[in-house]
Coordinates of C-alpha atoms in Angstrom, one line a residue:
Chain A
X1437 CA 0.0 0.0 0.0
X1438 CA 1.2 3.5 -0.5
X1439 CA 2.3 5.4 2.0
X1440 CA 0.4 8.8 1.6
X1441 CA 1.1 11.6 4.2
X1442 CA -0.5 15.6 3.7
X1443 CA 1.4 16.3 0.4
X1444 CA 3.9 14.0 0.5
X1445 CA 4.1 10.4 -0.5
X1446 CA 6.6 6.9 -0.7
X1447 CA 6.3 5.0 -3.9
X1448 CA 8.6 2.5 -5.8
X1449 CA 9.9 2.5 -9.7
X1450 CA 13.2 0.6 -11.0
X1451 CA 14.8 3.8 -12.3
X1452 CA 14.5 7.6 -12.0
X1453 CA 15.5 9.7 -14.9
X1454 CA 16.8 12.9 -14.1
X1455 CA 15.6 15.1 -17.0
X1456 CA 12.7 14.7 -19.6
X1457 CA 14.9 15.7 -22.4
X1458 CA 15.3 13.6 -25.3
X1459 CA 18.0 11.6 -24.3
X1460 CA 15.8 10.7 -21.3
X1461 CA 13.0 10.0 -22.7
X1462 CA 15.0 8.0 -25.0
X1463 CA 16.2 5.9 -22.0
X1464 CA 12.8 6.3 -20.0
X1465 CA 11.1 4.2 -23.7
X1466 CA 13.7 1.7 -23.9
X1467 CA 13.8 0.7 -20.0
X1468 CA 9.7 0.8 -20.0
X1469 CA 9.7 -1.3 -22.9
X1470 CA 12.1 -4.4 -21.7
X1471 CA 9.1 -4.2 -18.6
X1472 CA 11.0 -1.8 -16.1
X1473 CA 8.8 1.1 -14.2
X1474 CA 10.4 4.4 -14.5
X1475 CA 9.5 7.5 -13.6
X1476 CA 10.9 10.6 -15.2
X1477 CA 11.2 13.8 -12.8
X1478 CA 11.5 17.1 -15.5
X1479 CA 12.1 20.6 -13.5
X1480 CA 10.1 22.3 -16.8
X1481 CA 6.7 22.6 -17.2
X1482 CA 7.0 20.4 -20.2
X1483 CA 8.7 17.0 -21.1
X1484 CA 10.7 17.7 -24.6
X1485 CA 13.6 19.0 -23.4
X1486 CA 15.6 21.5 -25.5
X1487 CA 15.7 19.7 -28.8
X1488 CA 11.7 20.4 -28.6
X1489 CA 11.9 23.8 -29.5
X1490 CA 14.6 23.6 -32.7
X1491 CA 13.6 23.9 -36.0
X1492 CA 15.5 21.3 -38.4
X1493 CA 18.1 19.0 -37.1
X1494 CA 21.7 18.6 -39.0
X1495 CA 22.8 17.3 -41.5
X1496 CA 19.1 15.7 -42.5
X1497 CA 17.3 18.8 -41.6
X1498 CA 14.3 16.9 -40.5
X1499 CA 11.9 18.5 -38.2
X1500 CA 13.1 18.6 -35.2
X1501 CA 9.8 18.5 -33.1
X1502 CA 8.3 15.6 -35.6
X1503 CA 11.0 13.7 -34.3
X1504 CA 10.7 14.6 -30.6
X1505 CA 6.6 15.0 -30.3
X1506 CA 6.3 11.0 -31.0
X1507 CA 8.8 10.3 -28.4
X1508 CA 7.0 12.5 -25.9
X1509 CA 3.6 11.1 -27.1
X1510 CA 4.8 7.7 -26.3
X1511 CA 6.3 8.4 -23.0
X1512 CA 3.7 10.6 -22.0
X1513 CA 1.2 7.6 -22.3
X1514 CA 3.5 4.5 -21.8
X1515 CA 2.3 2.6 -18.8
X1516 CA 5.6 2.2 -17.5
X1517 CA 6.3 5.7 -17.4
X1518 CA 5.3 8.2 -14.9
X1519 CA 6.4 11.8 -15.5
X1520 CA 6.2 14.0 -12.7
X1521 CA 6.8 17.7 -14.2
X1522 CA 7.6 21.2 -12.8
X1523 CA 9.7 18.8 -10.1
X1524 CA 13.2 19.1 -8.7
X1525 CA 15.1 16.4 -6.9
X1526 CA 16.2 17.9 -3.3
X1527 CA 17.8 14.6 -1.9
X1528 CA 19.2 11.3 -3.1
X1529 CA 20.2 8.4 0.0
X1530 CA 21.5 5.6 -0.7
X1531 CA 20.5 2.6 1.9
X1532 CA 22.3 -0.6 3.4
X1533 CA 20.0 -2.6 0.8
X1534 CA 21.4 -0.9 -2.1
X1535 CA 18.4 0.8 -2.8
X1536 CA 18.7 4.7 -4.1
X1537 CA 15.8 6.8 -2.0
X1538 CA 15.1 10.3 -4.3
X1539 CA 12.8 12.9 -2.6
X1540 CA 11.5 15.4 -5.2
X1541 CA 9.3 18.2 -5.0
X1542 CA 6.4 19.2 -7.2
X1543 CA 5.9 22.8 -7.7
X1544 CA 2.4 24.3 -7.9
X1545 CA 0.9 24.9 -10.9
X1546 CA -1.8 26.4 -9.4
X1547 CA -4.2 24.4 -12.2
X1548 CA -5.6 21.0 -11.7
X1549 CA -4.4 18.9 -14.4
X1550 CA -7.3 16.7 -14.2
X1551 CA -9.2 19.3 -15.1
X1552 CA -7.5 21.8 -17.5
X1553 CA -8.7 21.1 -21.1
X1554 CA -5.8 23.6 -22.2
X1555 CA -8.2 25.8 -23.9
X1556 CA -5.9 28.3 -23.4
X1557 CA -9.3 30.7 -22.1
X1558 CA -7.4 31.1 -18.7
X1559 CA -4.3 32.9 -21.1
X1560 CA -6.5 35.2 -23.0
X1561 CA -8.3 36.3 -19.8
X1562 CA -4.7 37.3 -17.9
X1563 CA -4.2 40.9 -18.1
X1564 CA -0.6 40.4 -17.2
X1565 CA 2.4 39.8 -19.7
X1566 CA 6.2 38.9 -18.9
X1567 CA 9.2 37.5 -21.1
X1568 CA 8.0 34.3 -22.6
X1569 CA 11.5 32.2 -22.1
X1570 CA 9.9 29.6 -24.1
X1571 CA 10.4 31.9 -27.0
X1572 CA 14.1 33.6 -25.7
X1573 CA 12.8 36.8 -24.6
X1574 CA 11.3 38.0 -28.0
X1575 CA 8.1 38.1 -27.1
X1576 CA 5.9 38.3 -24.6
X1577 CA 3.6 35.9 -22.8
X1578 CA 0.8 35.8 -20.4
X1579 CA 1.5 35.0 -16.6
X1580 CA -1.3 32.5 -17.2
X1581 CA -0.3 30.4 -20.0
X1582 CA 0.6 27.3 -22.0
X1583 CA 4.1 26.9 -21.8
X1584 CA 4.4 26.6 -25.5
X1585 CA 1.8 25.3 -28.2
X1586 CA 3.3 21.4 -28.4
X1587 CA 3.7 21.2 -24.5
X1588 CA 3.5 17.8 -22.6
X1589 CA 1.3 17.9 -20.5
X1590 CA -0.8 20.4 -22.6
X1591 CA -1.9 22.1 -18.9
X1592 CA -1.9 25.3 -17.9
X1593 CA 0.2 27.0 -15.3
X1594 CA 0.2 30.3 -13.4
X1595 CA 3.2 32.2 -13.0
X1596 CA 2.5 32.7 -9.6
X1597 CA 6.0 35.2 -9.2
X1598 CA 4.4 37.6 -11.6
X1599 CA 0.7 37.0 -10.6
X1600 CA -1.0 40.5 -10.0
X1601 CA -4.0 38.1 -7.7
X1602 CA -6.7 39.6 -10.1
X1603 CA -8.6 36.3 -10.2
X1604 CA -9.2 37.0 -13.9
X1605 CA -8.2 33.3 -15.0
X1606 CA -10.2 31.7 -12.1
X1607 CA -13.6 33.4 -13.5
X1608 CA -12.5 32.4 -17.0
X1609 CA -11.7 29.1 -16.4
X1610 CA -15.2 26.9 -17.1
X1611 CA -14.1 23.2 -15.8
X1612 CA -13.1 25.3 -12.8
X1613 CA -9.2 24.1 -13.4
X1614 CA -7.7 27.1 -11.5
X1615 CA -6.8 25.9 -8.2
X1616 CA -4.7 28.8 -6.3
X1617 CA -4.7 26.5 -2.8
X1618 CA -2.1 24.4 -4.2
X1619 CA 1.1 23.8 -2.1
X1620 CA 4.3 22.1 -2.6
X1621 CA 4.0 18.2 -2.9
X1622 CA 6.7 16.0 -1.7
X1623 CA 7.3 12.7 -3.0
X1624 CA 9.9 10.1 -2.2
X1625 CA 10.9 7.4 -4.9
X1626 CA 12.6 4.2 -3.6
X1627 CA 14.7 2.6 -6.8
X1628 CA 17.4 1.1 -7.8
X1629 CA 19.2 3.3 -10.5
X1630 CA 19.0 6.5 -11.3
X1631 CA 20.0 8.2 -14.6
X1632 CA 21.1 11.3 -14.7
X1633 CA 20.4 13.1 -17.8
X1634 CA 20.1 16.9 -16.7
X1635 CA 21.2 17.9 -20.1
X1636 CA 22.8 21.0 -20.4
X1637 CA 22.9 25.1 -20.4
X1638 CA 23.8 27.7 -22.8
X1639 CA 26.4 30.1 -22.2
X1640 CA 25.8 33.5 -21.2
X1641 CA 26.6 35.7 -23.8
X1642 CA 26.7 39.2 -21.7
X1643 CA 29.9 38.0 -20.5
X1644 CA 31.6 39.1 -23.7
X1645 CA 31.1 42.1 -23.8
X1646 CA 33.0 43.4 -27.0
X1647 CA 30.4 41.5 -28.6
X1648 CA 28.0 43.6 -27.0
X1649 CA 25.3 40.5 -26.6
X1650 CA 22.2 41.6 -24.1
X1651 CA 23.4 45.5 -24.9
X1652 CA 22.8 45.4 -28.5
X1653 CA 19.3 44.9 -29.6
X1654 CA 20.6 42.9 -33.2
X1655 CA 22.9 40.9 -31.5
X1656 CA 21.0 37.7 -31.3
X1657 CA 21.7 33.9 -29.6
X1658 CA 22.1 31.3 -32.0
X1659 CA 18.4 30.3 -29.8
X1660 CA 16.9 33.2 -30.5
X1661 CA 17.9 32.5 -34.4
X1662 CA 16.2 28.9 -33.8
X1663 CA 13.2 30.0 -32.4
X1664 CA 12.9 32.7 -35.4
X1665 CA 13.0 30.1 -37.8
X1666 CA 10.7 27.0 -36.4
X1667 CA 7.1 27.1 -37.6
X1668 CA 5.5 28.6 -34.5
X1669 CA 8.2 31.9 -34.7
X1670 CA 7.2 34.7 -33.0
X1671 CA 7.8 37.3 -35.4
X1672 CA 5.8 34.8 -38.2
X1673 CA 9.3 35.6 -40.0
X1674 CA 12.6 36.4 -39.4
X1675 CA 13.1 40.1 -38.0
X1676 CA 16.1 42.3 -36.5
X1677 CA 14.4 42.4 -32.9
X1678 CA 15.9 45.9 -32.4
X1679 CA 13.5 47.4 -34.8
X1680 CA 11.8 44.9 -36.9
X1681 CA 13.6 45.5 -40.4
X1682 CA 13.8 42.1 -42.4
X1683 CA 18.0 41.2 -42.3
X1684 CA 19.2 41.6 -45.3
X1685 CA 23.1 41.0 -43.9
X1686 CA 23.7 38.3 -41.5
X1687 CA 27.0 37.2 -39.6
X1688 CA 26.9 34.1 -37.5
X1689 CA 30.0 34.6 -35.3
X1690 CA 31.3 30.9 -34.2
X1691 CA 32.9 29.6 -30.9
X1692 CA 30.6 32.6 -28.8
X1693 CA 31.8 31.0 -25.6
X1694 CA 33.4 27.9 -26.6
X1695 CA 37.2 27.0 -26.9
X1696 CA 37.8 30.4 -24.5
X1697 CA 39.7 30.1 -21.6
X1698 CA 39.1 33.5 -20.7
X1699 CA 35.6 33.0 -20.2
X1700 CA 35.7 30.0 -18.5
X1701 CA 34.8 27.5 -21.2
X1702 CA 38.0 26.4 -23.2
X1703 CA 36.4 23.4 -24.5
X1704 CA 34.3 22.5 -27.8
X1705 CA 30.6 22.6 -27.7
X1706 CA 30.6 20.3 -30.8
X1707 CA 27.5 21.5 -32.0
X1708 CA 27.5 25.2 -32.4
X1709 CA 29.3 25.0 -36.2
X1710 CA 27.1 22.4 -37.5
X1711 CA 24.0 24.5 -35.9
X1712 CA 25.6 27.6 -37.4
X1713 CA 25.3 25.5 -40.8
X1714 CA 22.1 24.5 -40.7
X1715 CA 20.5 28.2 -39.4
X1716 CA 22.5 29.6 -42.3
X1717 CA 20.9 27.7 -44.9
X1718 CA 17.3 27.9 -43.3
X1719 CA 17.6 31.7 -43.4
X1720 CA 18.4 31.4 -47.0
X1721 CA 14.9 29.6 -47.4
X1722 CA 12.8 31.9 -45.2
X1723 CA 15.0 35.2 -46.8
X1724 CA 16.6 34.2 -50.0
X1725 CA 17.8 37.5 -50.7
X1726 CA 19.9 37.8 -47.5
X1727 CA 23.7 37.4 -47.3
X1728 CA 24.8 35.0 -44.8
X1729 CA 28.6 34.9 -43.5
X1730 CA 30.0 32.6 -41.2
X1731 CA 33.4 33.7 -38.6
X1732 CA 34.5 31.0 -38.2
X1733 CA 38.0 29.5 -36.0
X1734 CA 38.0 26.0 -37.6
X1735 CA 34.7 24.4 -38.8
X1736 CA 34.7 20.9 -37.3
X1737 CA 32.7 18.9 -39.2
X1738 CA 33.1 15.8 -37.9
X1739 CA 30.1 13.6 -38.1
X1740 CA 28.5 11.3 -40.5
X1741 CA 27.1 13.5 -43.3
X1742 CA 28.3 16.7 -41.7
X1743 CA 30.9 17.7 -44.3
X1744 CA 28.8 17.5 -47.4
X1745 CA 26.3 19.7 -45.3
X1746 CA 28.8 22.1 -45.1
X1747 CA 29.6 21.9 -48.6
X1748 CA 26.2 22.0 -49.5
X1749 CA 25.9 25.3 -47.4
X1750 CA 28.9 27.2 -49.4
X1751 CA 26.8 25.7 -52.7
X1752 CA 24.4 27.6 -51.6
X1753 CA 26.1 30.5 -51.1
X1754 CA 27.1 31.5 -47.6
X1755 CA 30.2 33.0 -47.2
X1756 CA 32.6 31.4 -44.1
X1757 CA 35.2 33.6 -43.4
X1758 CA 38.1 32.4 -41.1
X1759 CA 38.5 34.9 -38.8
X1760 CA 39.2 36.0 -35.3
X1761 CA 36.7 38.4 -34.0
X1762 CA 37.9 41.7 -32.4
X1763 CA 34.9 43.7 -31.2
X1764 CA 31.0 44.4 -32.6
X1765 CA 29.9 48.1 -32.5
X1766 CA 26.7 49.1 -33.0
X1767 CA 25.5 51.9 -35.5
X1768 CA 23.2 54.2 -35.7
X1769 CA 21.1 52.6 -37.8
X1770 CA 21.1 49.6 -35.2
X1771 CA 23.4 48.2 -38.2
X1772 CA 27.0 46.4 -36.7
X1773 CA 30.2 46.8 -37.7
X1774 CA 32.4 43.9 -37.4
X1775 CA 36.2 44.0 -36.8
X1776 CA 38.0 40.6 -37.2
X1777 CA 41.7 39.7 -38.0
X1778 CA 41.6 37.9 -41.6
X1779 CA 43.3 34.7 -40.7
X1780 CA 43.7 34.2 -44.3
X1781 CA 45.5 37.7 -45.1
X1782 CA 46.8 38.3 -41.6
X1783 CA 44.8 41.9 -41.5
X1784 CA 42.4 43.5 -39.8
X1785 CA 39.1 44.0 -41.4
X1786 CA 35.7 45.7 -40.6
X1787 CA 32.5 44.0 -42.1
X1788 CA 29.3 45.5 -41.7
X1789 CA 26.0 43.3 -41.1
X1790 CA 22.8 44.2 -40.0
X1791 CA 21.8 41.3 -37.3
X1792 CA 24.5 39.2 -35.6
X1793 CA 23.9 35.9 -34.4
X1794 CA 26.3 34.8 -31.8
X1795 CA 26.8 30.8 -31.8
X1796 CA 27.1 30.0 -27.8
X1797 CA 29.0 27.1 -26.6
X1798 CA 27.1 24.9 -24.3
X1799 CA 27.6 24.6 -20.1
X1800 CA 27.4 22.0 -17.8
X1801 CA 24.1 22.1 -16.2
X1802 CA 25.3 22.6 -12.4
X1803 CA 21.6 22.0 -11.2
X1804 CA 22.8 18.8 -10.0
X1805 CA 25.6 19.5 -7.6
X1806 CA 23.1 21.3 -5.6
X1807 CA 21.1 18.3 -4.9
X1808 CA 21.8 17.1 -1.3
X1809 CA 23.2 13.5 -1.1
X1810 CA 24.9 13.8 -4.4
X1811 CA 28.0 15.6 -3.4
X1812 CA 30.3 12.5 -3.6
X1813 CA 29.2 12.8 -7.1
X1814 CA 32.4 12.6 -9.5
X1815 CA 32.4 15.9 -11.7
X1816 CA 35.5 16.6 -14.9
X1817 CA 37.1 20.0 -14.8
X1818 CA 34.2 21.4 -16.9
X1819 CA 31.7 19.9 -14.0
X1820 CA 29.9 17.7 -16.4
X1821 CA 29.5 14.1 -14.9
X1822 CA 32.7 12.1 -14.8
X1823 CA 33.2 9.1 -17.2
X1824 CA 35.7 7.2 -14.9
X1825 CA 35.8 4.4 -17.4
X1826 CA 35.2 6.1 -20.5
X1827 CA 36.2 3.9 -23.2
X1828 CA 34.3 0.4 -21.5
X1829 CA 32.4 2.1 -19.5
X1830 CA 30.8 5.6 -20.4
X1831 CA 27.9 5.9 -18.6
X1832 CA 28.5 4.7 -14.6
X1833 CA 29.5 7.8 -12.6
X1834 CA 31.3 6.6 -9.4
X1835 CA 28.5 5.9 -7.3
X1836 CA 26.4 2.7 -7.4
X1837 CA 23.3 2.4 -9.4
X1838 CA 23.8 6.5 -10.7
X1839 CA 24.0 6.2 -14.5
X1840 CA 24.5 9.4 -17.3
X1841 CA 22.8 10.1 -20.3
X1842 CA 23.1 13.0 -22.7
X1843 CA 25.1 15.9 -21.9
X1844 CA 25.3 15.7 -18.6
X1845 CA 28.7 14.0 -19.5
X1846 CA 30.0 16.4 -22.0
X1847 CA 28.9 18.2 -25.4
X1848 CA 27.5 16.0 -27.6
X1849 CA 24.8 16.7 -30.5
X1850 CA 21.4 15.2 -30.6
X1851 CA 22.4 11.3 -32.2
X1852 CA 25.4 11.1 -29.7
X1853 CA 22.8 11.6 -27.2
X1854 CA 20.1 9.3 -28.0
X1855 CA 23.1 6.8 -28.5
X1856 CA 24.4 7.5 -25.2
X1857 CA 20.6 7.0 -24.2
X1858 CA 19.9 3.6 -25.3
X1859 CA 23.4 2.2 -24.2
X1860 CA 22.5 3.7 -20.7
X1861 CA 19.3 1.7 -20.5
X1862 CA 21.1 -1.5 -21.9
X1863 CA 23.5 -1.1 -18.7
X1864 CA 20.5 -0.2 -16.2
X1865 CA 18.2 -3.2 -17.7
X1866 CA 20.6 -5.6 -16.5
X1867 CA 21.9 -3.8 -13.2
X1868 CA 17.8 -3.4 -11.9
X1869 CA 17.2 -6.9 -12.5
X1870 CA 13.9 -8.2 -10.6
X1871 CA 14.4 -4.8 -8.6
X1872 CA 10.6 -3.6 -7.8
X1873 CA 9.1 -7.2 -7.4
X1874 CA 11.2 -8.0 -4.9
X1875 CA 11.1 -4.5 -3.0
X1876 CA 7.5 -4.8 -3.2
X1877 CA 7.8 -7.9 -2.0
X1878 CA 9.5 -6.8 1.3
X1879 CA 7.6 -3.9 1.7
X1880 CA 4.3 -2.3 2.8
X1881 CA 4.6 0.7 -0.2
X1882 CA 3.1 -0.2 -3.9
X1883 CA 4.5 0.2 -7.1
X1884 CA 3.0 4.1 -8.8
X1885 CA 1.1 2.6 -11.3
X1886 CA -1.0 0.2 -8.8
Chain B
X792 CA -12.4 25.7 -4.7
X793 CA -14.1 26.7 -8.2
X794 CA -13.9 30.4 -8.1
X795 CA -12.8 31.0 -5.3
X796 CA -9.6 30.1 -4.5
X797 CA -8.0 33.8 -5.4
X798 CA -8.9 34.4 -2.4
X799 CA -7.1 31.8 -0.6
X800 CA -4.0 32.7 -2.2
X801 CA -4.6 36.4 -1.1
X802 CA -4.2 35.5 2.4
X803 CA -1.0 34.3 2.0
X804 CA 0.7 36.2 -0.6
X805 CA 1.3 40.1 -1.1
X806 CA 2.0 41.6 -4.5
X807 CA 5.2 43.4 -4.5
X808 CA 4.5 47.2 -5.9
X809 CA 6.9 47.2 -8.4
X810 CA 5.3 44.4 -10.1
X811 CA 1.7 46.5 -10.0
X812 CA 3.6 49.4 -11.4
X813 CA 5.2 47.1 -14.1
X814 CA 2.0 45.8 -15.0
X815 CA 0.5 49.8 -15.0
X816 CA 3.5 50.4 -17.6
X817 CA 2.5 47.5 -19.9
X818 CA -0.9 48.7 -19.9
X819 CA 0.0 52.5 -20.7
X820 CA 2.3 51.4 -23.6
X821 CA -0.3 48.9 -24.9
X822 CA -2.7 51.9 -25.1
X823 CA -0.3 54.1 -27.1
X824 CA 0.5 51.5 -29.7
X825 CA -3.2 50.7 -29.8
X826 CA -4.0 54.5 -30.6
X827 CA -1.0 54.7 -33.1
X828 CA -2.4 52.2 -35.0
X829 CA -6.2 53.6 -34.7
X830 CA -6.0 55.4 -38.1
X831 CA -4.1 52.6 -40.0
X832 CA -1.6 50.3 -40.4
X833 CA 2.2 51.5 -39.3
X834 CA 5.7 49.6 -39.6
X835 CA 7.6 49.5 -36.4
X836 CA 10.1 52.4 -36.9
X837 CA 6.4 54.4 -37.9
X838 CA 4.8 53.3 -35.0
X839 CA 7.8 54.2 -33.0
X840 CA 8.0 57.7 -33.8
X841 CA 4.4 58.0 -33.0
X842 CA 4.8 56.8 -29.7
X843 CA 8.0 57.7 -28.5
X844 CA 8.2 54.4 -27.1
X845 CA 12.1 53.1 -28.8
X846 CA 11.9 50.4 -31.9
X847 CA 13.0 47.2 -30.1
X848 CA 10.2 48.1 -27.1
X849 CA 7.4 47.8 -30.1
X850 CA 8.9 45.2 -31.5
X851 CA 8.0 43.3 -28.7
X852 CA 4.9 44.7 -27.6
X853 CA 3.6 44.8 -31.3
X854 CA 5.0 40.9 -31.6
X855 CA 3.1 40.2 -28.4
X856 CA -0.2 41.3 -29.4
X857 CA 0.3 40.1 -32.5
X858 CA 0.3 36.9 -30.4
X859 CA -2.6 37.1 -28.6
X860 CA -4.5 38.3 -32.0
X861 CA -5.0 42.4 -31.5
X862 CA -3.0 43.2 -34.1
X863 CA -2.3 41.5 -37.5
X864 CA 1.1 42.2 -39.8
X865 CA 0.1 43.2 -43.1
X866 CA 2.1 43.5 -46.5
X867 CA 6.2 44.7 -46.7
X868 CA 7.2 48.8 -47.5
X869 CA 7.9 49.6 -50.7
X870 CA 11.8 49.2 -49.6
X871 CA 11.0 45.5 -48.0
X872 CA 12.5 46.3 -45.0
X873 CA 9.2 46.4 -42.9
X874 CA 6.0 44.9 -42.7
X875 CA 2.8 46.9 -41.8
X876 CA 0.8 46.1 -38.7
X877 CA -2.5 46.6 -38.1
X878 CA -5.6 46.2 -35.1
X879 CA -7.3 43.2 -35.2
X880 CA -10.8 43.5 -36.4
X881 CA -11.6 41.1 -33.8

């Protein structure tokens, strides 16, 4: 029998997963599917993880969501898959029986999911707006809202930090879904592995400042780009946000934050060139009168197809020059000029261009060294997980029955990850073996799905 | 709880002022691009001027109503630089 306290609870799964993101839900499928019970705990509103809200993926430049949204579906509706959303893990323990006990917290959402039809009536209704992160900060959003249009769940939440308390959503709201008496809810989930695939951040671009990122309104992230160019954009086109004018001149300037020492990051993201690629020749479809130049260190094109994408990008006519750059100013105009050292020549050059889009290296997400129980937890230099066996044995960090997946071992693009995914679960199928029956067995607590 | 749970919330939570005040800006700036485009459709640099409010400010409040359906983009400039935005007829 479950043990059920006020807002808390004790339940039993084979393995928790860290992270909805696609290389979790990758590993959530393939566990669920060889008859484990897993449960997925996602700090986001919404299962999908990053790779969710791209546009194409390289070098097939397939849609990106139509290869995520099935996933999702699937999880979302396997029945050996609980998700528990808008949840953080506060504390792992590890017990004398080798079993790992995870306590995670549910934030309010302030809607009942059981009731919210995610009619969006709730959203139109809010008289408040904020930044819609979903979108990068390009637009706005309402404080009740939809996290974003193919959301898993497809519930409603309330923003409660910007929340004026007008009660506007509560009235609009006809299956009565608004619910502002809801607190906290503790859970604690006894299993025997967890996998830890936390994924990963982006890197702050305000930190360089000659590249005047965050100060200049056309300097863009390489996500803001994305989010321009995937079909639910929310200019419906691709715009200089600093006053709307259609680009006519784009530079993509390379290694934003990567392979830099002096900000803290001298290693690789290992996607950011072949992402650079594939935005460069998707502006060239939504604007195919714009110039697109690529500043570029080395373009390391090192995947299976990823050089003949990059060939096929300089058929289509986008310009990579090798070059360091110096410093972006802005103009008048809210045009920006430019000034690079022409590896090629050995001078110094000004270009002008009138959006910039800055390709940011990817971070470590260091969400998980603040969970407590976990601070034994092996990290590298760059405080992604450490592989302590990394040619036979990728994916074990140094505790027992705490797997990896994804990038929460390093930079790695979307295949790696999914790779990385299924060998995880190979690895955890055979390690949980018989796990839940015979904890269930020997205890008074059920399994979720009872 | 239907309906009345606003309420409950109230009890326990304050807004801060500077959020109300925030929310009193959004509204005032709302209104001005609202009445700039009252007589017609306006690019963003036109709608700017109008209002005093600067470009990349419009750019997201016009790409936020746009959003939420009071206000529509219409055809490029002669240049095709800008589009044209316009109220909703809704």
């Amino acid at each position: 029998m479950e043990q059920n306290m006020k807002n808390s609870s004790v339940k039993v799964a084979d393995t928790l997963i860290l992270g909805g993101g696609i290389a979790g839900l990758e590993a959530a499928l393939n566990l669920a599917n060889t008859g484990h019970q897993v449960v997925i705990v996602e700090k986001d509103l919404s299962i999908g993880g990053r790779m969710i809200h791209l546009s194409k993926v390289f070098p097939t430049l397939d849609c990106s969501a139509c290869i995520t949204t099935p996933k999702v579906s699937e999880a979302s509706r396997h029945p050996g898959i609980h998700i528990q959303v808008n949840t953080g893990a506060k504390k792992l323990a590890f017990d004398a029986k080798g079993h790992w006990h995870v306590h995670v917290q549910t934030e309010p959402r302030f809607v009942n999911e059981s009731l919210c039809t995610g009619c969006q009536d709730c959203e139109r209704a809010c008289p408040v707006v904020v930044k819609d992160e979903y979108q990068y900060n390009l637009v706005g959003r309402k404080v009740a809202y939809i996290p974003f249009s193919i959301a898993s769940p497809r519930i409603a939440a309330i923003d409660i930090e910007n929340c004026i308390l007008c009660g506007a959503c509560e009235k609009a709201c006809v299956p009565g879904a608004i619910d502002f008496s809801q607190e906290p809810v503790q859970t604690e989930w006894i299993v025997k592995s967890v996998i830890i695939a936390s994924g990963f951040t982006l890197f702050d671009p305000d930190q360089i400042e000659r590249y005047g990122g965050g100060k200049f309104k056309n300097v863009v992230t390489a996500m803001q780009m994305e989010r321009q160019l995937v079909p639910t954009r929310p200019f419906n086109t691709v715009l200089r946000p600093g006053d709307g004018k259609i680009p006519d001149k784009v530079a993509y300037v390379l290694c934003a934050g990567s392979r830099d020492g002096t900000v803290g990051n001298p290693i690789c993201s290992q996607i950011c060139c072949m992402y650079s690629i594939k935005q460069a020749q998707l502006i060239l479809g939504a604007l195919p009168m714009a110039d697109v130049t690529v500043y570029y260190l080395h373009i390391r094109s090192f995947g299976k197809g990823f050089d003949e994408f990059y060939q096929q990008a300089k058929k289509m006519d986008v310009s990579f020059i090798k070059g360091k750059i110096g410093k972006i100013s802005e103009l008048e105009n809210g045009d920006l000029m430019l000034r690079y050292e022409d590896i090629a020549s050995g001078k110094i050059k000004e270009a002008k261009h009138d959006m910039v889009v800055l390709s940011v290296g990817i971070l470590a997400n260091r969400d998980i060294e603040k969970i407590s129980g976990l601070e034994n937890l092996e990290l590298d230099p760059f405080h992604y997980l450490k592989q302590r066996q990394e040619m036979s044995n990728p994916f074990k960090t140094n505790l027992p029955g705490i797997f990896m997946a994804g990038t929460a071992s390093g930079p790695m693009d979307i295949p790696d990850s999914i790779l990385s995914a299924g060998a995880v679960s190979a690895m955890v199928t055979k390690y949980n073996k018989g796990f839940v029956e015979s904890i269930i067995n020997s205890l008074t607590i059920s399994s979720w799905n009872e | 709880m239907a309906g009345k749970t606003i309420e409950i919330i109230k009890t326990k939570r304050k807004v801060p002022e500077a959020l109300r005040q925030r929310h009193k800006e959004y509204l005032g700036l709302r209104k001005k691009i609202r009445e700039a485009l009252a007589d017609g459709e306006a690019t963003i640099p036109q709608i700017s001027q109008k209002t005093g409010i600067p470009a990349d400010q419009v750019v997201f409040l016009v790409m936020t109503l746009r959003k939420y359906d009071e206000i529509v983009a219409g055809d490029m400039d002669d240049m095709d630089e800008y589009y044209y935005y316009k109220l909703s007829e809704k």
